[in-house]
CSV table of C-alpha atoms in Angstrom, one decimal:
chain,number,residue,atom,x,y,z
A,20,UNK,CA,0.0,0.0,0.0
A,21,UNK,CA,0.8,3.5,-0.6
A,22,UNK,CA,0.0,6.8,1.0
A,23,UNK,CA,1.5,10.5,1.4
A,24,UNK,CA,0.9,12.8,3.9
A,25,UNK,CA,1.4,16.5,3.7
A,26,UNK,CA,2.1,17.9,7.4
A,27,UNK,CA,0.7,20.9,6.7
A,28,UNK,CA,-2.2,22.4,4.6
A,29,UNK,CA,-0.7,25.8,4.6
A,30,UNK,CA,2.5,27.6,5.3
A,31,UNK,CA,3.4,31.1,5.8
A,32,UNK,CA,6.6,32.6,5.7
A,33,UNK,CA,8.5,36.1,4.7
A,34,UNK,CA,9.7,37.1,1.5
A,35,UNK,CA,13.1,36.2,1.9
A,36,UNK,CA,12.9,33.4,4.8
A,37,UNK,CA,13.6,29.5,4.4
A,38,UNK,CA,10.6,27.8,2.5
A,39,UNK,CA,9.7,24.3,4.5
A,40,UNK,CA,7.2,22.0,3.0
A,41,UNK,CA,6.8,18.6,4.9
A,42,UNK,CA,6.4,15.5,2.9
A,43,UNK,CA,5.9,11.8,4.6
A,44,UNK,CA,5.2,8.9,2.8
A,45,UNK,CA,4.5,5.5,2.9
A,46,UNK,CA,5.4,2.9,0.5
A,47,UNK,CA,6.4,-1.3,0.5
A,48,UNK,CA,8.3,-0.3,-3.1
A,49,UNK,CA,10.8,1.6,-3.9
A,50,UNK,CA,9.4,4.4,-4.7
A,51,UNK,CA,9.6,7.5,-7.3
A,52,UNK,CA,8.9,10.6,-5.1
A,53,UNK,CA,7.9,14.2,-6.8
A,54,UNK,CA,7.4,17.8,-5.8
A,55,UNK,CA,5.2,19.3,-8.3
A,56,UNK,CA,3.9,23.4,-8.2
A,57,UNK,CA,0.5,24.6,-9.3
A,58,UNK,CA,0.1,28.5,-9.8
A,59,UNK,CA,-3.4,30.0,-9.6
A,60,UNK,CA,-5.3,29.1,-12.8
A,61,UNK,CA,-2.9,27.0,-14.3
A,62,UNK,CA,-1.9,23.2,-14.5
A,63,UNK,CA,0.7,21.5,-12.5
A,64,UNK,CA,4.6,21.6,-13.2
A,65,UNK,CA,7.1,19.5,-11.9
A,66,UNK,CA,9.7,20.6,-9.6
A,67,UNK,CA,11.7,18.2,-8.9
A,68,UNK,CA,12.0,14.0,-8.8
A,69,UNK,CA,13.9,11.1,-7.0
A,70,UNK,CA,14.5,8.0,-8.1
A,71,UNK,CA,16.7,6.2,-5.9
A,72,UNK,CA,19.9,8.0,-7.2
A,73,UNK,CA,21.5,11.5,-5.3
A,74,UNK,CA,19.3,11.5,-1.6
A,75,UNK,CA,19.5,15.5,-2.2
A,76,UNK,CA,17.8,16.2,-5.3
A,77,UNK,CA,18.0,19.8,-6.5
A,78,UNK,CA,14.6,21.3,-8.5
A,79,UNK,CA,13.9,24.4,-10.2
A,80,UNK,CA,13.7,27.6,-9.1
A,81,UNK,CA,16.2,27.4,-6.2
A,82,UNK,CA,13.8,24.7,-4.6
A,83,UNK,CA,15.7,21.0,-3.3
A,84,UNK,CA,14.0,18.4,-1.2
A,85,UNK,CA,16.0,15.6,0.4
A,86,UNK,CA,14.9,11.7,0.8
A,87,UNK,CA,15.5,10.4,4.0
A,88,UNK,CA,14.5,6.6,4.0
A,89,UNK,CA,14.5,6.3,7.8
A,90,UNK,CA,12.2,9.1,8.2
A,91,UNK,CA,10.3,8.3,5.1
A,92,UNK,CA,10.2,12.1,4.3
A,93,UNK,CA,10.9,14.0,1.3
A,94,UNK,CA,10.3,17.5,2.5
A,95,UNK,CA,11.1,20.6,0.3
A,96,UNK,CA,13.4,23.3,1.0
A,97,UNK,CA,14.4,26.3,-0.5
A,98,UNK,CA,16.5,28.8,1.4
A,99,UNK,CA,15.2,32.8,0.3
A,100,UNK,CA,11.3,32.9,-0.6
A,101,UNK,CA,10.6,34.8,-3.3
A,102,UNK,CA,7.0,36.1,-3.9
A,103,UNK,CA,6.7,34.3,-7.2
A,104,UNK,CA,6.7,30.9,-4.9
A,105,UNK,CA,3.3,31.6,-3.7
A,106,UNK,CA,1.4,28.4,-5.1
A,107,UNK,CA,0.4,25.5,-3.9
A,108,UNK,CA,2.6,22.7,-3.7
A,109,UNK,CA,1.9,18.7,-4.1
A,110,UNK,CA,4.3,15.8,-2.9
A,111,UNK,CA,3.7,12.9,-5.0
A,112,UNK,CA,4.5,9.5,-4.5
A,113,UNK,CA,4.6,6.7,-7.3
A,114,UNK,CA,5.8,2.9,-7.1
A,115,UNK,CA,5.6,-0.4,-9.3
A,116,UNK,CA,2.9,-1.7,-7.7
A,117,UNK,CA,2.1,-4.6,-10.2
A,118,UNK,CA,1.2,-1.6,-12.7
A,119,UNK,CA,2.3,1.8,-11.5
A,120,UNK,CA,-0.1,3.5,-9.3
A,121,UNK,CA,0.9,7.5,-8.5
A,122,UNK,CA,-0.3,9.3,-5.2
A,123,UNK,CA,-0.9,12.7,-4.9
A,124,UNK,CA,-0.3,14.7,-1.3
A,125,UNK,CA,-3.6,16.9,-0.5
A,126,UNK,CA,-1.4,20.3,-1.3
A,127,UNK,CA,0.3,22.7,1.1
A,128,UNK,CA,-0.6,26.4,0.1
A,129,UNK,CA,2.6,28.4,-0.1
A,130,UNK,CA,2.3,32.0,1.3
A,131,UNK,CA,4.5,35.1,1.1
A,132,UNK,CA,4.5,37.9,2.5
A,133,UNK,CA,6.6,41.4,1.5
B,18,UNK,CA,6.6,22.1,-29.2
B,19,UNK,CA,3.0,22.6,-27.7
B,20,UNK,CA,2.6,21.8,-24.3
B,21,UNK,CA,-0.7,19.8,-23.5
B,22,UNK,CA,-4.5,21.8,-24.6
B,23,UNK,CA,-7.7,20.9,-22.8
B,24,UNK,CA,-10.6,22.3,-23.7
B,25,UNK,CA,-12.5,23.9,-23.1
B,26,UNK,CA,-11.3,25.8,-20.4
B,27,UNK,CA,-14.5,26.6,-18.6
B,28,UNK,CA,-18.1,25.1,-18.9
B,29,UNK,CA,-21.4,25.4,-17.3
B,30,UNK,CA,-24.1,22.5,-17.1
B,31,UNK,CA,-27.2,21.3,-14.8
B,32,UNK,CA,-27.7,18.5,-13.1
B,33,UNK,CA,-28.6,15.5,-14.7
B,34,UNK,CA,-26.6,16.8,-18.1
B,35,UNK,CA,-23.8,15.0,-20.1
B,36,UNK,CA,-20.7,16.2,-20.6
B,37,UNK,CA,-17.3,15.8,-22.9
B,38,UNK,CA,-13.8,17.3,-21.7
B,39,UNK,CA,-10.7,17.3,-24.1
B,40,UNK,CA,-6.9,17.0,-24.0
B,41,UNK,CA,-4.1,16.6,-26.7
B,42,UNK,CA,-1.2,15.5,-25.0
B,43,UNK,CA,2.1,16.5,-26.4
B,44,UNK,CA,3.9,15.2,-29.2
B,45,UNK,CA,5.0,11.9,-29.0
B,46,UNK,CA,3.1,11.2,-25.5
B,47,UNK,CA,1.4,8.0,-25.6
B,48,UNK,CA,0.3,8.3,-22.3
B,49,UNK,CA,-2.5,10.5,-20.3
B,50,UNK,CA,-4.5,10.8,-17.3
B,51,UNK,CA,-6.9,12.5,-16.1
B,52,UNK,CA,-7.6,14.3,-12.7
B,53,UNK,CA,-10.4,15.6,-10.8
B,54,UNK,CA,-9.3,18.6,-8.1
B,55,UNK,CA,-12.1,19.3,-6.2
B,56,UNK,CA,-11.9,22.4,-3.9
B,57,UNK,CA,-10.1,21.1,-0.6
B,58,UNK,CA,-9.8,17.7,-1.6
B,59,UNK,CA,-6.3,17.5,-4.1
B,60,UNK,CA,-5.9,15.7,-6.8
B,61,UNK,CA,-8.1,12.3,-7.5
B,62,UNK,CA,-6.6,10.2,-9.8
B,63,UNK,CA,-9.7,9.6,-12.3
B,64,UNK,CA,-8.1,7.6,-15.2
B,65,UNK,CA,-5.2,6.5,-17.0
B,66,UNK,CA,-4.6,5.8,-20.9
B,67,UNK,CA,-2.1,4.3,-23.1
B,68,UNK,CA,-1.2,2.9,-26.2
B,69,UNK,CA,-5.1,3.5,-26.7
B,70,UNK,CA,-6.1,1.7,-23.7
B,71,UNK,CA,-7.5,2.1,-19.9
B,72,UNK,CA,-4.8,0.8,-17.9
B,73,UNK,CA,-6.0,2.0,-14.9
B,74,UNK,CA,-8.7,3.4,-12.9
B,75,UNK,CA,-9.4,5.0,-9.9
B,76,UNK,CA,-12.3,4.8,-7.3
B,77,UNK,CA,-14.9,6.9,-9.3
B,78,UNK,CA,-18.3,5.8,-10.5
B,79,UNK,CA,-19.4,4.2,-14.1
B,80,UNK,CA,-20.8,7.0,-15.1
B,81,UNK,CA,-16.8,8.9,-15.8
B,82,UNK,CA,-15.7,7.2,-18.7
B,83,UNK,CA,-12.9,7.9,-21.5
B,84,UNK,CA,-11.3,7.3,-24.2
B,85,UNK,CA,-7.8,7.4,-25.9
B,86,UNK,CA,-7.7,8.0,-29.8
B,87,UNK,CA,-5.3,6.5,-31.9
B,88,UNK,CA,-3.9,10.0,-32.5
B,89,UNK,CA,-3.3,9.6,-28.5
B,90,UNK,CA,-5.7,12.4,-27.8
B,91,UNK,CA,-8.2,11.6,-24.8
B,92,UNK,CA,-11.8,12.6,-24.0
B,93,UNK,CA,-13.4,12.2,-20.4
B,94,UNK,CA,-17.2,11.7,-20.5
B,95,UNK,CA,-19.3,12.3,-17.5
B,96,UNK,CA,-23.0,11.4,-17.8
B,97,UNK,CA,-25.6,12.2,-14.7
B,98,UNK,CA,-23.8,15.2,-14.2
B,99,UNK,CA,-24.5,15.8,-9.5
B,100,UNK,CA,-23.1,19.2,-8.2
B,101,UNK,CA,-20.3,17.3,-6.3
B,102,UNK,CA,-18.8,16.7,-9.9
B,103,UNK,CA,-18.1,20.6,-10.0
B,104,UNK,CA,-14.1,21.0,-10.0
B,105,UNK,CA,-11.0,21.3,-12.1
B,106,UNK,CA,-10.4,18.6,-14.3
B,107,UNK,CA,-6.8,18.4,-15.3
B,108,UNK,CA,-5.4,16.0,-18.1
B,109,UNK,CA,-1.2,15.1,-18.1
B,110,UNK,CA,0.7,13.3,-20.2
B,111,UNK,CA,3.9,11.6,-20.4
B,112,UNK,CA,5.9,9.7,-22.6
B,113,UNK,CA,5.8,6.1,-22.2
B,114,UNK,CA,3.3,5.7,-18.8
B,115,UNK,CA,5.7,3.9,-16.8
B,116,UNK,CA,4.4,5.4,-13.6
B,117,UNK,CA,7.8,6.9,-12.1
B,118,UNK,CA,8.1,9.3,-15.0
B,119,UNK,CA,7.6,13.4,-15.1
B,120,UNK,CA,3.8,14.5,-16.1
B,121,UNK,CA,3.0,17.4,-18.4
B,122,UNK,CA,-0.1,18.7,-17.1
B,123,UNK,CA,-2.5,20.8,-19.1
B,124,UNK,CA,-4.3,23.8,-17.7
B,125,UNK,CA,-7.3,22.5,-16.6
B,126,UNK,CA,-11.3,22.6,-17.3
B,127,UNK,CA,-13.3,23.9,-14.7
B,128,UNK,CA,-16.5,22.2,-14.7
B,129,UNK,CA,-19.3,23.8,-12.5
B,130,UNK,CA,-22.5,21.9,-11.9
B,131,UNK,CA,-25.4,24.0,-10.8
């Protein structure tokens, strides 16, 4: 069985200030992890993916996230928030499950303030 | 290159009405699913296509169905229309479905069901 769980449905933080969106997840595979961004109004884009190479993985726009197997968290980190990052922000998990089958996280909403 | 197109963007209907949603994926994709984001309730996973066939489905009623083309373009089909069906209906692709690969999401159709 698999399962993600975003710790928090929102998050405010300074323009500026460390960005951190928490990410657990549950998986018996090995799994693909993801950190996709959705603007107001428009589809999703990834940010970044890990797939069991690097446990640091570095995304776009400044943003990294870092698996941690023994924590089962992939949280997502980026060190100065800019107000462009104000989105909403999905953790995804995906794993061979006899046929692939992809999770989505419920969404953290990003805010920043000037 | 075209990103993927959904259309339309925005519809109206009444309960009890039929309704047909539309997404090109991009070039070379033989892959797409489709999502349902409710307001407060993420992403659902609704279906998933390939090669011209449903390889997988997620815990939504008979009445959403689909199709894949052979031109790899996808429609999703919702009969019986209830208000509960109102939301953003987003269509992604990807290249060769193998679950643990990046999406290409479209921009959405916002359904609302009055």
């Amino acid at each position: 069985a698999q399962s993600v769980t975003q710790l928090d449905s929102h998050v405010s933080v300074s323009e500026g200030t460390p960005v951190l969106l928490r990410c657990n997840y549950s998986s018996s595979y090995s799994p693909s992890l993801f950190w996709y961004v959705q603007h107001p109004n428009k589809g999703l884009q990834l940010l970044l993916k890990y797939t069991s190479a690097a446990t640091l993985v570095k995304g776009i726009n400044g943003f990294e996230a870092e698996f941690k197997k023994s924590e089962t968290s992939f949280h997502l980190t980026k060190p100065s928030a800019h107000m462009s990052d104000a989105a909403e922000y999905f953790c995804v998990v995906s794993a061979n499950t006899g046929g692939f089958k992809t999770i989505f996280g419920a969404g953290t909403r990003l805010f920043v303030k000037a | 290159e075209a990103g993927v197109t959904q259309s339309p963007t925005h519809l109206i209907k009444t309960r009890g009405q039929q309704v047909t949603l539309r997404c090109s994926p991009i070039s070379g994709h033989t892959s797409v699913y489709w999502y349902q984001q409710a307001l407060g309730l993420g992403l659902q996973f609704l279906l998933w296509y390939d090669e011209g066939e449903e390889r997988n489905r997620g815990n939504f009623p008979p009445r959403f169905s689909g199709r894949q083309f052979p031109n790899y373009s996808s429609e999703l089909n919702v009969n019986a229309l209830e208000l509960e069906d109102s939301a953003l209906y987003l269509c992604a692709s990807s290249l060769r479905g193998q679950g643990d690969e990046k999406l290409f999401f479209g921009s959405g159709t916002q359904l609302s069901v009055l």
